[in-house]
mmCIF file of C-alpha atoms in Angstrom:
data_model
loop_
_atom_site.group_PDB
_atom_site.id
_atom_site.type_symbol
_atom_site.label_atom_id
_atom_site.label_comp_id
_atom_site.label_asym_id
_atom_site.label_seq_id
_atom_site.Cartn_x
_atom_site.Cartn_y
_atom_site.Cartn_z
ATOM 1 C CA UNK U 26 35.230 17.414 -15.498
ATOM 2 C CA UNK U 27 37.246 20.045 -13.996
ATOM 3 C CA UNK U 28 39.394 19.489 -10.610
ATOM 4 C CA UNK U 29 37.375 21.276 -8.072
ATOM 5 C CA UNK U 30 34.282 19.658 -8.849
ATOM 6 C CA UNK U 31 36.335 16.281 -8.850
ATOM 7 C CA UNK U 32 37.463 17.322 -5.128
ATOM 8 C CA UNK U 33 34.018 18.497 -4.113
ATOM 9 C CA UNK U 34 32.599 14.893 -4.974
ATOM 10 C CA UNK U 35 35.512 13.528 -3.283
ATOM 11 C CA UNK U 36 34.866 15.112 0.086
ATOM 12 C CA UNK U 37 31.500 14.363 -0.240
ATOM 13 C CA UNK U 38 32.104 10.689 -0.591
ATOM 14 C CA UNK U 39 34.485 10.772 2.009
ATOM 15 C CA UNK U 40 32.693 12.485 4.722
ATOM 16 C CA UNK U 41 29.600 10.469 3.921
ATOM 17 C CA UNK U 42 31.394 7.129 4.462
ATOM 18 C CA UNK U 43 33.370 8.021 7.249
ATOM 19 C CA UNK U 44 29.957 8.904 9.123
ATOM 20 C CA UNK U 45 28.483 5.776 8.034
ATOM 21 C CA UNK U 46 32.022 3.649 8.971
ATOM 22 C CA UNK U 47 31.589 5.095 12.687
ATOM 23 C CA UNK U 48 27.822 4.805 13.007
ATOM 24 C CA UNK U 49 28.545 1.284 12.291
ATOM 25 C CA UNK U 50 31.483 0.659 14.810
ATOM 26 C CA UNK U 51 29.610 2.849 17.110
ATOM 27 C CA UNK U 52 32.572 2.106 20.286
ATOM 28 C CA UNK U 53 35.109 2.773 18.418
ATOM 29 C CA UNK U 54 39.016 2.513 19.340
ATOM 30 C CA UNK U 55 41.188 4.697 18.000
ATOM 31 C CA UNK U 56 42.682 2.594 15.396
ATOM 32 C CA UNK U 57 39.478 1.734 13.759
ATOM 33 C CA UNK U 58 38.712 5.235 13.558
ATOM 34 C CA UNK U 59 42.126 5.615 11.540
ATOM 35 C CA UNK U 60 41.195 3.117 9.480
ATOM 36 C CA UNK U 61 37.572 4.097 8.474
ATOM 37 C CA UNK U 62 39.244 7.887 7.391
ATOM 38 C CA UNK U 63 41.788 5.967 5.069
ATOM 39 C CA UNK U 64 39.485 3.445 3.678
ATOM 40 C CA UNK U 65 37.056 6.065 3.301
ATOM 41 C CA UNK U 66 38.987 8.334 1.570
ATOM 42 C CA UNK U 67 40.440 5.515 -1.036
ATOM 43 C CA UNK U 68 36.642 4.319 -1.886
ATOM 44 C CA UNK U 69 35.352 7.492 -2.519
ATOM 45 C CA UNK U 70 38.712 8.508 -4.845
ATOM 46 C CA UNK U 71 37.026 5.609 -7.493
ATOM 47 C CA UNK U 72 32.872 6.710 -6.457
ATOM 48 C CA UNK U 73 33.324 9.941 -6.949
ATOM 49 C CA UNK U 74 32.591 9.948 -10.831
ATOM 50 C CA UNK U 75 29.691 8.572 -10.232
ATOM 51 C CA UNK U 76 28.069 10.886 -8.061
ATOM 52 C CA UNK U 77 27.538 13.372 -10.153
ATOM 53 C CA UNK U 78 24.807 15.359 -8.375
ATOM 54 C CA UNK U 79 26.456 15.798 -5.052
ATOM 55 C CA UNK U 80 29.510 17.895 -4.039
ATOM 56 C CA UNK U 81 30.276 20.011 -0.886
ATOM 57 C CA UNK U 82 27.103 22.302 -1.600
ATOM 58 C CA UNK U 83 24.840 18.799 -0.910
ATOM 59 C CA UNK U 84 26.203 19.847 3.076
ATOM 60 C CA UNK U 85 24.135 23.431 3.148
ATOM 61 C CA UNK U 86 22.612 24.289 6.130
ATOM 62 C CA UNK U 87 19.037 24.540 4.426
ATOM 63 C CA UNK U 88 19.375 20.874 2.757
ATOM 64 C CA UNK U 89 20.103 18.875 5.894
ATOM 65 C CA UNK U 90 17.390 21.295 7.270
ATOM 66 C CA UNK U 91 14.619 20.011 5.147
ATOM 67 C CA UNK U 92 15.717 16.221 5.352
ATOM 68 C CA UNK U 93 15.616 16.303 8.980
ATOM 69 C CA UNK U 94 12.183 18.160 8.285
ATOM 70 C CA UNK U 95 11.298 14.985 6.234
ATOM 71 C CA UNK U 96 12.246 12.301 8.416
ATOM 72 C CA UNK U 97 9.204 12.569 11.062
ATOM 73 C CA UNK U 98 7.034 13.376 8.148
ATOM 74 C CA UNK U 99 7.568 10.059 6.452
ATOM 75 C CA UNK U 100 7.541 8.178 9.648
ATOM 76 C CA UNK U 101 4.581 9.318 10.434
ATOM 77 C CA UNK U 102 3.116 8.533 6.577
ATOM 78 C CA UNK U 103 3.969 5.121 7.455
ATOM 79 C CA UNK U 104 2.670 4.534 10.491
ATOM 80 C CA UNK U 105 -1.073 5.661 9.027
ATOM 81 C CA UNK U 106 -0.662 4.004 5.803
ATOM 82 C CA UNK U 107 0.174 0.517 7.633
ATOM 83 C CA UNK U 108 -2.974 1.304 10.295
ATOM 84 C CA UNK U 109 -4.481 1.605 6.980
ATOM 85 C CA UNK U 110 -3.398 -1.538 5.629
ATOM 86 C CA UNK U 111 -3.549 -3.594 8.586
ATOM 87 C CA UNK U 112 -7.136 -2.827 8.663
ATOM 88 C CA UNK U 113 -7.506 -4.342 4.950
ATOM 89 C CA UNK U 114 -5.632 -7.236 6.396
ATOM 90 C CA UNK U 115 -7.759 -8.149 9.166
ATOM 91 C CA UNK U 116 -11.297 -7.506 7.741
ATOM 92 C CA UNK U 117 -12.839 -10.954 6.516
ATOM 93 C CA UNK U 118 -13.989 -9.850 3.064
ATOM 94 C CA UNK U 119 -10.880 -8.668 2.035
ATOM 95 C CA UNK U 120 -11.831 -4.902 0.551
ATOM 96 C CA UNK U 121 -8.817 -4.557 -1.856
ATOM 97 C CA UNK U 122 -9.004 -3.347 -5.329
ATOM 98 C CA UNK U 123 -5.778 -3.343 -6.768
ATOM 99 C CA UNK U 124 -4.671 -1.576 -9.908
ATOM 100 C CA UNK U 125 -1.317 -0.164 -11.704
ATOM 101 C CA UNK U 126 -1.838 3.529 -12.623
ATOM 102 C CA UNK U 127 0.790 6.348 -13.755
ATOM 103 C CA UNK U 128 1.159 9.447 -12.030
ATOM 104 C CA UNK U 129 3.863 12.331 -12.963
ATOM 105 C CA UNK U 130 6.392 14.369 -10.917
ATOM 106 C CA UNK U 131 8.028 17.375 -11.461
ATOM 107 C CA UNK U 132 11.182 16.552 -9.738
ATOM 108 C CA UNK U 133 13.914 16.783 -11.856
ATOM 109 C CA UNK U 134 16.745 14.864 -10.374
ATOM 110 C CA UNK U 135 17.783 11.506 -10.732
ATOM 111 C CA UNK U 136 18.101 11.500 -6.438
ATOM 112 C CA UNK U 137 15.165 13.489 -6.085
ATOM 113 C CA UNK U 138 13.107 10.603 -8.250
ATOM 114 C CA UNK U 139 15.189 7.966 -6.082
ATOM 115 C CA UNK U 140 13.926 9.550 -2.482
ATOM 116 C CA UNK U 141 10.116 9.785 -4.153
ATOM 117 C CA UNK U 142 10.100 6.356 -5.281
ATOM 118 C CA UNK U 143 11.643 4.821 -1.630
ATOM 119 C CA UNK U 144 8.967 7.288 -0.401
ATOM 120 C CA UNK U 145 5.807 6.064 -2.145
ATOM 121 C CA UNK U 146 7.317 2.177 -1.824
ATOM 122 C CA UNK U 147 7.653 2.361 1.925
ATOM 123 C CA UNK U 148 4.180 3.722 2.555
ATOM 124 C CA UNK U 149 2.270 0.428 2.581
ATOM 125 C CA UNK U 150 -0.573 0.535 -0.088
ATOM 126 C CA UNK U 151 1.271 2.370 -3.188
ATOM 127 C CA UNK U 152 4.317 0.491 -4.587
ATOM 128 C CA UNK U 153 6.791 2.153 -7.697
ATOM 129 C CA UNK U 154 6.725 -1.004 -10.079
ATOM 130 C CA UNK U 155 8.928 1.404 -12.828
ATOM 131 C CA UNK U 156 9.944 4.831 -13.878
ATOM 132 C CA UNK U 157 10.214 6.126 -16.818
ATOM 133 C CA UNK U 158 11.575 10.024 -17.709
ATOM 134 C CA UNK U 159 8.775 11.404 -15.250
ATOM 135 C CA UNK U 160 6.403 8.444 -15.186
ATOM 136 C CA UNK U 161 5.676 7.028 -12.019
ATOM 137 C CA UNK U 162 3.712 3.272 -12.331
ATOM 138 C CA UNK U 163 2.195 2.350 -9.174
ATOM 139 C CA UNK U 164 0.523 -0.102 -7.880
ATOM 140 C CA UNK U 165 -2.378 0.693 -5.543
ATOM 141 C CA UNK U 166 -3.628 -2.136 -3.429
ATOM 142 C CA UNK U 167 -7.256 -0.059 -3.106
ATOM 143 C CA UNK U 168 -7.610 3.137 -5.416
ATOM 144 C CA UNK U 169 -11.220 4.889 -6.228
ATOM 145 C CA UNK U 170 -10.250 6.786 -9.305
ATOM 146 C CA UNK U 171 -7.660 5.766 -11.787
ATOM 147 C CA UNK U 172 -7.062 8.796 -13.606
ATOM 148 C CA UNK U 173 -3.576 10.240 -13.770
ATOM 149 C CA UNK U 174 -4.039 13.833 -12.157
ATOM 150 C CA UNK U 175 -6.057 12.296 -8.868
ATOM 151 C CA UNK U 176 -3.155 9.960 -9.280
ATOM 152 C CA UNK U 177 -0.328 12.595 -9.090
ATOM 153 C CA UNK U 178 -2.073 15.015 -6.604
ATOM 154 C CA UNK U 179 -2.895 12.108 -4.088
ATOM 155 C CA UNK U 180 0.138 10.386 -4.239
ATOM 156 C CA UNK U 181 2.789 11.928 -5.122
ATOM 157 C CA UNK U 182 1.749 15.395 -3.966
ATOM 158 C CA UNK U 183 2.093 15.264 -0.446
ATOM 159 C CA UNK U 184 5.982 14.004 -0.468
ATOM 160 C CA UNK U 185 6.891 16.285 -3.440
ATOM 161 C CA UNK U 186 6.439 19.376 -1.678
ATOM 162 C CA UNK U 187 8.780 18.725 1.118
ATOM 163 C CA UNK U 188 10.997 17.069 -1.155
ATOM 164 C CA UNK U 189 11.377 19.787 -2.988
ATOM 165 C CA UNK U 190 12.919 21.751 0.216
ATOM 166 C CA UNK U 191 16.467 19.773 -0.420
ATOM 167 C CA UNK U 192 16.094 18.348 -3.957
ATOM 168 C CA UNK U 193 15.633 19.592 -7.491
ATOM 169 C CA UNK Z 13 10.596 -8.745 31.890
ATOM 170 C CA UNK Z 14 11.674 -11.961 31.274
ATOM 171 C CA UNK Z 15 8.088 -13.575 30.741
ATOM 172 C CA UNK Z 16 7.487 -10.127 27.757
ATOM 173 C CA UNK Z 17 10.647 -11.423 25.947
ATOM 174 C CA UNK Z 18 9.278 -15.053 26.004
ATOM 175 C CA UNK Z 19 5.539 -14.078 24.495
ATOM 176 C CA UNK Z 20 7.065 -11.368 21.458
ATOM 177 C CA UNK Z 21 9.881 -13.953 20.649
ATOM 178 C CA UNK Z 22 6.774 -17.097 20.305
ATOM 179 C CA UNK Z 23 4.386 -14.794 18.498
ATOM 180 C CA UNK Z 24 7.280 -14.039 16.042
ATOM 181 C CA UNK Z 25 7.690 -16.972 15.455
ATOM 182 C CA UNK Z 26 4.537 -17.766 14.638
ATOM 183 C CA UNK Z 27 4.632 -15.371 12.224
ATOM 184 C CA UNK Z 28 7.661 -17.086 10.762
ATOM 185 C CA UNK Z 29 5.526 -20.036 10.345
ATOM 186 C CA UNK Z 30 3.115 -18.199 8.264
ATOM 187 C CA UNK Z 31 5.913 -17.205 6.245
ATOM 188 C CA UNK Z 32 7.221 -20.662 5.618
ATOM 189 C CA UNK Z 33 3.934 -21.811 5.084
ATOM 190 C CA UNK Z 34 3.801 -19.475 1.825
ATOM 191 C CA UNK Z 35 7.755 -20.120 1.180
ATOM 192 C CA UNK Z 36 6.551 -23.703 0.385
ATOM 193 C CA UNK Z 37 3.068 -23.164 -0.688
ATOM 194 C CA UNK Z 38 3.785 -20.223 -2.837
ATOM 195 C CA UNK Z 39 2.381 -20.671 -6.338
ATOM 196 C CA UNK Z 40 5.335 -18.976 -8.335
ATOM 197 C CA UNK Z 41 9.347 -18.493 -7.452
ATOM 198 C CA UNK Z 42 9.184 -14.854 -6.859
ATOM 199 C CA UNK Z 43 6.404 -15.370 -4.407
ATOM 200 C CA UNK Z 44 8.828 -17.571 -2.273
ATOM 201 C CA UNK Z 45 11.399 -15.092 -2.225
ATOM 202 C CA UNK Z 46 9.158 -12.651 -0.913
ATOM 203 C CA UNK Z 47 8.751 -14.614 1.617
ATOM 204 C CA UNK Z 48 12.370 -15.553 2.151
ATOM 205 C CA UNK Z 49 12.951 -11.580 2.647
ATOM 206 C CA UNK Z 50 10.276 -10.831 4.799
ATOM 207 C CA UNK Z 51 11.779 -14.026 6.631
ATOM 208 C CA UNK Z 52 15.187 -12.147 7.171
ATOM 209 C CA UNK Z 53 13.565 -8.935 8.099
ATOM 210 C CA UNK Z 54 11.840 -11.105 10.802
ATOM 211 C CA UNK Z 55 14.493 -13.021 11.652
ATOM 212 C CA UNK Z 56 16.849 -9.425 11.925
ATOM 213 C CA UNK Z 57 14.103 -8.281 14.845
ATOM 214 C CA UNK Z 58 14.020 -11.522 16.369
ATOM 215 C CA UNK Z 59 18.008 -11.670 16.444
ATOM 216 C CA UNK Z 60 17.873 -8.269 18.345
ATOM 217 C CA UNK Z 61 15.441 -9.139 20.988
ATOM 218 C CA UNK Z 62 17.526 -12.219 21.522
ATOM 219 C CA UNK Z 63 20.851 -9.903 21.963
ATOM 220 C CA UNK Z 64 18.711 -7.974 24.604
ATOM 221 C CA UNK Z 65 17.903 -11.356 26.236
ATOM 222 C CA UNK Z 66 21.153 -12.515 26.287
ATOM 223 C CA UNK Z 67 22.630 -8.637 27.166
ATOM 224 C CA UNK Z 68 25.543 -10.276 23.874
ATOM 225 C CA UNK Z 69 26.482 -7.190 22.363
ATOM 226 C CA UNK Z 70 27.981 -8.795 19.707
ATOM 227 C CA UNK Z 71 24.415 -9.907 17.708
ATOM 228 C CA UNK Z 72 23.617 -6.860 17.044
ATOM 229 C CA UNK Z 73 26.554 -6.867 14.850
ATOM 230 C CA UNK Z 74 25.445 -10.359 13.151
ATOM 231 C CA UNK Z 75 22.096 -9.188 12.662
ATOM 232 C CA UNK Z 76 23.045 -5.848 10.632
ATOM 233 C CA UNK Z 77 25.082 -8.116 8.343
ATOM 234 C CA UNK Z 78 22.418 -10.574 8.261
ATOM 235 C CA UNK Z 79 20.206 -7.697 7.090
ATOM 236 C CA UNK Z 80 22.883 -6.648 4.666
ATOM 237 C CA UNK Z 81 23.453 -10.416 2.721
ATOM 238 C CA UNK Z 82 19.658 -10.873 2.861
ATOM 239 C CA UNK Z 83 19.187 -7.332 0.959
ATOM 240 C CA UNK Z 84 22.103 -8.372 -1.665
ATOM 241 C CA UNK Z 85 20.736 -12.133 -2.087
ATOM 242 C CA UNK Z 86 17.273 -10.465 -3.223
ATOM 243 C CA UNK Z 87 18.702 -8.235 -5.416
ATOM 244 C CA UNK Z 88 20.589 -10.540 -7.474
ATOM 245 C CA UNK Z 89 17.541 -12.973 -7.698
ATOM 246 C CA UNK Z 90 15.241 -10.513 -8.652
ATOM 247 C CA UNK Z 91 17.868 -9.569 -11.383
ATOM 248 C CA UNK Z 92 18.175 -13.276 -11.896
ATOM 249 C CA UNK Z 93 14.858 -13.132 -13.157
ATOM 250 C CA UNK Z 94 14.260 -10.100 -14.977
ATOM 251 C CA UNK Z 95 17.195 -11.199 -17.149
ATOM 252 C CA UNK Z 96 15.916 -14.870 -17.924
ATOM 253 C CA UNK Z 97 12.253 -16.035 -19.427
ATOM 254 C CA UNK Z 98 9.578 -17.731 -17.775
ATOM 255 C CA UNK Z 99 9.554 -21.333 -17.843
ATOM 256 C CA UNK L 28 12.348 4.794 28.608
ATOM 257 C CA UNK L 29 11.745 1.537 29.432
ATOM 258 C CA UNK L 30 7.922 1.916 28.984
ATOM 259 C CA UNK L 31 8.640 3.430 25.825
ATOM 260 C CA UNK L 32 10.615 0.701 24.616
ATOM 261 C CA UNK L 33 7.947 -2.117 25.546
ATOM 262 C CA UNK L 34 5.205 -0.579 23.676
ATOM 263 C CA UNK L 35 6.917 0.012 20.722
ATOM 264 C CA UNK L 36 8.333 -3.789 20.965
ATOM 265 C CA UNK L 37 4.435 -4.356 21.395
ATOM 266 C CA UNK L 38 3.754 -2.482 18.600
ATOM 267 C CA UNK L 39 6.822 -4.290 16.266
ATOM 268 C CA UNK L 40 5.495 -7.841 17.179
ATOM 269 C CA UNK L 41 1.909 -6.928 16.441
ATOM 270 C CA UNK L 42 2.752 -5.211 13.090
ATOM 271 C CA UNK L 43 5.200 -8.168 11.853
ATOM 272 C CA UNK L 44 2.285 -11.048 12.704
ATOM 273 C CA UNK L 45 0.132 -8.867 10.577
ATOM 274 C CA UNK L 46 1.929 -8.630 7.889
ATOM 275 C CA UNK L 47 3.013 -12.809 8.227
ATOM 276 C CA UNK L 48 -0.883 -12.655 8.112
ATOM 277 C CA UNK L 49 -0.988 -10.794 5.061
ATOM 278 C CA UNK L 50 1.287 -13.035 3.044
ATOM 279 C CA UNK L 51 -0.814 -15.537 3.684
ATOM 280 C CA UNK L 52 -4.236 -13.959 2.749
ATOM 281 C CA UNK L 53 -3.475 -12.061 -0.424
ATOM 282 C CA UNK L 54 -4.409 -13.209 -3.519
ATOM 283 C CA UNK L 55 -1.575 -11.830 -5.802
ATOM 284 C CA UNK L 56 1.817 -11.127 -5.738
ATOM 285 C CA UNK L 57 2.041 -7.463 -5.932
ATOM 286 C CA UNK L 58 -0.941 -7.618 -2.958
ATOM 287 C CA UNK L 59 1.534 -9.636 -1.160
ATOM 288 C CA UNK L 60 4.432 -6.813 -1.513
ATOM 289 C CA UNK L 61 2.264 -4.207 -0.613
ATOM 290 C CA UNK L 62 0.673 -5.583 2.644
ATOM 291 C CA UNK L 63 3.577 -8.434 3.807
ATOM 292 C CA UNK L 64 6.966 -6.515 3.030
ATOM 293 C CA UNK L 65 6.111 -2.975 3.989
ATOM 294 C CA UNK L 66 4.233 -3.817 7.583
ATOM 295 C CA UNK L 67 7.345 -6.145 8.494
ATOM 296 C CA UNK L 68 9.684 -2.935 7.667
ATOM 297 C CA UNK L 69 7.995 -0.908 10.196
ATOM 298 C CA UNK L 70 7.304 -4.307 12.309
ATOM 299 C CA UNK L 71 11.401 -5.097 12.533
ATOM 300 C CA UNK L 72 11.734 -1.301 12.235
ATOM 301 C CA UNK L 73 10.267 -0.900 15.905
ATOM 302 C CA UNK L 74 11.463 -3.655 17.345
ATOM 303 C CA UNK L 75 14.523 -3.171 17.063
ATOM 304 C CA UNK L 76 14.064 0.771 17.857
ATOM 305 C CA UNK L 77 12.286 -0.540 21.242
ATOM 306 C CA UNK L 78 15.068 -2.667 21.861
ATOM 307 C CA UNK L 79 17.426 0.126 22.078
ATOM 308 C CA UNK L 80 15.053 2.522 23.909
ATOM 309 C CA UNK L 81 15.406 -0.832 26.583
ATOM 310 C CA UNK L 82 19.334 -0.604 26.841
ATOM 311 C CA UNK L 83 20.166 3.206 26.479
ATOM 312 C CA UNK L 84 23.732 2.272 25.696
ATOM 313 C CA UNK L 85 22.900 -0.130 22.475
ATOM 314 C CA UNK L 86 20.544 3.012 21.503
ATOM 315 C CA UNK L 87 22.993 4.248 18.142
ATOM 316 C CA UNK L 88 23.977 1.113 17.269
ATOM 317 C CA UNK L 89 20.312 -0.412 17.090
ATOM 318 C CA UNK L 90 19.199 3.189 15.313
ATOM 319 C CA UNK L 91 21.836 2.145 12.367
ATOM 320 C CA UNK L 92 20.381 -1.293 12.101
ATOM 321 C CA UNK L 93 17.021 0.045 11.882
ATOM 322 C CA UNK L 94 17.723 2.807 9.468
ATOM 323 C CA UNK L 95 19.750 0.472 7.494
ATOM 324 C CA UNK L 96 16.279 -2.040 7.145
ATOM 325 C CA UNK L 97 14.363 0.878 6.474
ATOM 326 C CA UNK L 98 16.574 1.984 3.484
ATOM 327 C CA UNK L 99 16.804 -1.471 1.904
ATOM 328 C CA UNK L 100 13.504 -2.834 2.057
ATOM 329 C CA UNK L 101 12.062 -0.567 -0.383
ATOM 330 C CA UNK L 102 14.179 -1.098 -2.924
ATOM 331 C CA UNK L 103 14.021 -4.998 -3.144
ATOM 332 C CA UNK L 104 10.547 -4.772 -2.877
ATOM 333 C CA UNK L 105 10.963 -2.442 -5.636
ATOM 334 C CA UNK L 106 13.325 -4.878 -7.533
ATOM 335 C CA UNK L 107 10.930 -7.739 -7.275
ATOM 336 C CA UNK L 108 7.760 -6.274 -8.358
ATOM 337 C CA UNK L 109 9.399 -4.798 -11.139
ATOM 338 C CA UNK L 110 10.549 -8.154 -12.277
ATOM 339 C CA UNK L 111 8.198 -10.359 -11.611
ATOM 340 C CA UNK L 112 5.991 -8.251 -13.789
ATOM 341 C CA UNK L 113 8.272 -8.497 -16.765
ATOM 342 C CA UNK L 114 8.973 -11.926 -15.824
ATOM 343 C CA UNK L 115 4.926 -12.409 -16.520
ATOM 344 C CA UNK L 116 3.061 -13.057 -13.118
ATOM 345 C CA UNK L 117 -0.357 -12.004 -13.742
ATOM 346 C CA UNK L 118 -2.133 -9.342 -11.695
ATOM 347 C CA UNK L 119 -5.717 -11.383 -9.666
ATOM 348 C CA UNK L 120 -8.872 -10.680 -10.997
ATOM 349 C CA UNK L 121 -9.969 -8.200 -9.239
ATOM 350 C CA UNK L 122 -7.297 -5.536 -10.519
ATOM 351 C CA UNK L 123 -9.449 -2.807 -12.651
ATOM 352 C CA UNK L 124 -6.732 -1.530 -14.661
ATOM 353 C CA UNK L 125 -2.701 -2.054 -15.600
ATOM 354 C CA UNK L 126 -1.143 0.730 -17.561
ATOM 355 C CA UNK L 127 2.450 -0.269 -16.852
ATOM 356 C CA UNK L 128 2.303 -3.194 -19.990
ATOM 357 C CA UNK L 129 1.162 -0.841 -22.560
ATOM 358 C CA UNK L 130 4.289 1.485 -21.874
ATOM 359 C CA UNK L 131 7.233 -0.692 -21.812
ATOM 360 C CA UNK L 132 6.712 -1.957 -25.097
ATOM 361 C CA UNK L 133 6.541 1.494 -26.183
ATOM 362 C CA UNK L 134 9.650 3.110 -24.485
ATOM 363 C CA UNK L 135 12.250 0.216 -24.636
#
């Protein structure tokens, strides 16, 4: 672990909190400003070995860029998967057929699996029960085929190639 | 506007009756804690409509730490369980 | 804005009740998760994003309170399915097939 990539996580931590700190005491006085900053910088001296995948470079232009591409794309997943679901919910029979299948990525990444599993669990109808290496197990609550490449192109395909934008 | 604040905050909690109903129905423990969180996620919206109502800035602040404990408390009980046996 | 912020209030309430109805109707747990947990994110979600579009100057605040529920929920709902399964809740009947058993045994 050389120094500079030590600092790089550092700032990275630090500038992350910070945001976070004043987001969360959105009027802010001066003084609490000063004291997010220090507090901030002091957590993220003990995080930063941790966070092994970030560093300054997480802050390119093109990154940020493709999660702000993301965020109306997954708001707008969930909106028709919970129309979806809501329908399910309010017909009398019931029409579920519920079943735990596997499906692969090709993201690399610990992060990049993290932001595909939140993805597929906050779309109501596919939940991540586990992963393992670059096994996804879902649970559908109403699936046609069960086979592992309708699986992975259904699924996981539409998220994974704007994930891909800002993630390995 | 008033009258709007009155209807969202009864059908919510009707809703929140439904969710007790399967907190203390619920055939298995993890079933009632999913209905204890979706009971905090409730309650979090409720608690903001009711800062509106009031025009208290200050519940907005006690429902993001509401939101915060209830996301800890399931966390350790669902590592509660995965660490112990069924019984 | 303030129309804005009363039908997406609407549209909170309607999507919480449904998924209060949901708990209810399911017949497993993991059916429970899916329909219950998720449609109250989005329920609370706007809400509380309606309540800010109502007061302009609560707008960033109630945005980080929303986010925040948004980033949490799937991940205990996560936590819990994952452990109740190893814990041993059994799937209802009308699940056709459950390849997550077969595969922990094999990789732990």
């Amino acid at each position: 672990m050389n120094s500079s990539n030590y600092f790089s996580r550092w700032f990275f931590g630090f500038i992350v909190l910070s945001l976070l700190w004043l987001a969360f005491t959105f009027p802010f006085s001066l003084a609490e400003l000063y004291t997010g900053l220090v507090v901030g910088a002091f957590i993220s001296l003990f995080t930063a070995k941790y966070f092994e995948e970030f560093g300054i470079s997480s802050f390119a232009p093109s990154k940020i860029l493709g999660l702000l591409i993301y965020i109306p794309i997954i708001l707008w997943e969930i909106i028709k998967a919970n129309i979806e679901v809501a329908i399910i919910v309010l017909s009398p029979s019931l029409p579920i057929e519920p079943a735990i299948i596997t499906a692969k990525t090709k993201l690399k990444s610990d992060i990049g699996k993290m932001f595909l599993a939140n993805s597929i669990t906050l779309t109501p109808g596919t939940l991540t029960v586990d992963i393992i290496k670059d096994t996804y197990f879902i649970h559908c609550i109403k699936i046609d085929k069960t086979d592992e490449r309708y699986a992975t192109e259904s699924i996981i395909g539409k998220f994974e190639k704007h994930l891909r934008r800002f993630v390995k | 506007m008033t009258i709007l604040i009155w209807i969202w905050s009864i059908i919510l909690s009707i809703s929140i009756i439904l969710v007790l109903y399967r907190c203390i129905k619920g055939p298995s423990l993890p079933d009632r804690v999913i209905a204890l969180d979706m009971f905090t996620t409730i309650t979090t919206g409720l608690l903001v409509l009711i800062a509106h109502f009031l025009n208290n800035y200050i519940l907005l602040d006690v429902s993001l730490v509401y939101s915060l404990l209830a996301f800890i408390s399931v966390i350790a009980i669902a590592r509660y369980l995965e660490s112990s046996k069924r019984g | 804005m303030f129309i804005i912020g009363i039908i997406l209030i609407t549209i909170g309430v309607i999507f919480s009740t449904l998924g209060a109805l949901g708990l209810v109707r399911m017949p497993d747990l993991y059916n429970r998760l899916q329909t219950s947990t998720k449609a109250t994110t989005l329920g609370a979600f706007s809400t509380i994003i309606g309540v800010g579009f109502l007061n302009p100057a609560w707008l960033i605040k109630t945005i980080v309170i929303a986010t925040f529920i948004l980033l949490t929920a799937p991940i205990s709902s996560h936590n819990l399915a994952r452990a109740s399964h190893k814990w041993g809740i059994p799937l209802s009947d009308k699940t056709s097939v459950d390849k997550y058993d077969s595969k922990t045994g094999k990789e732990e």
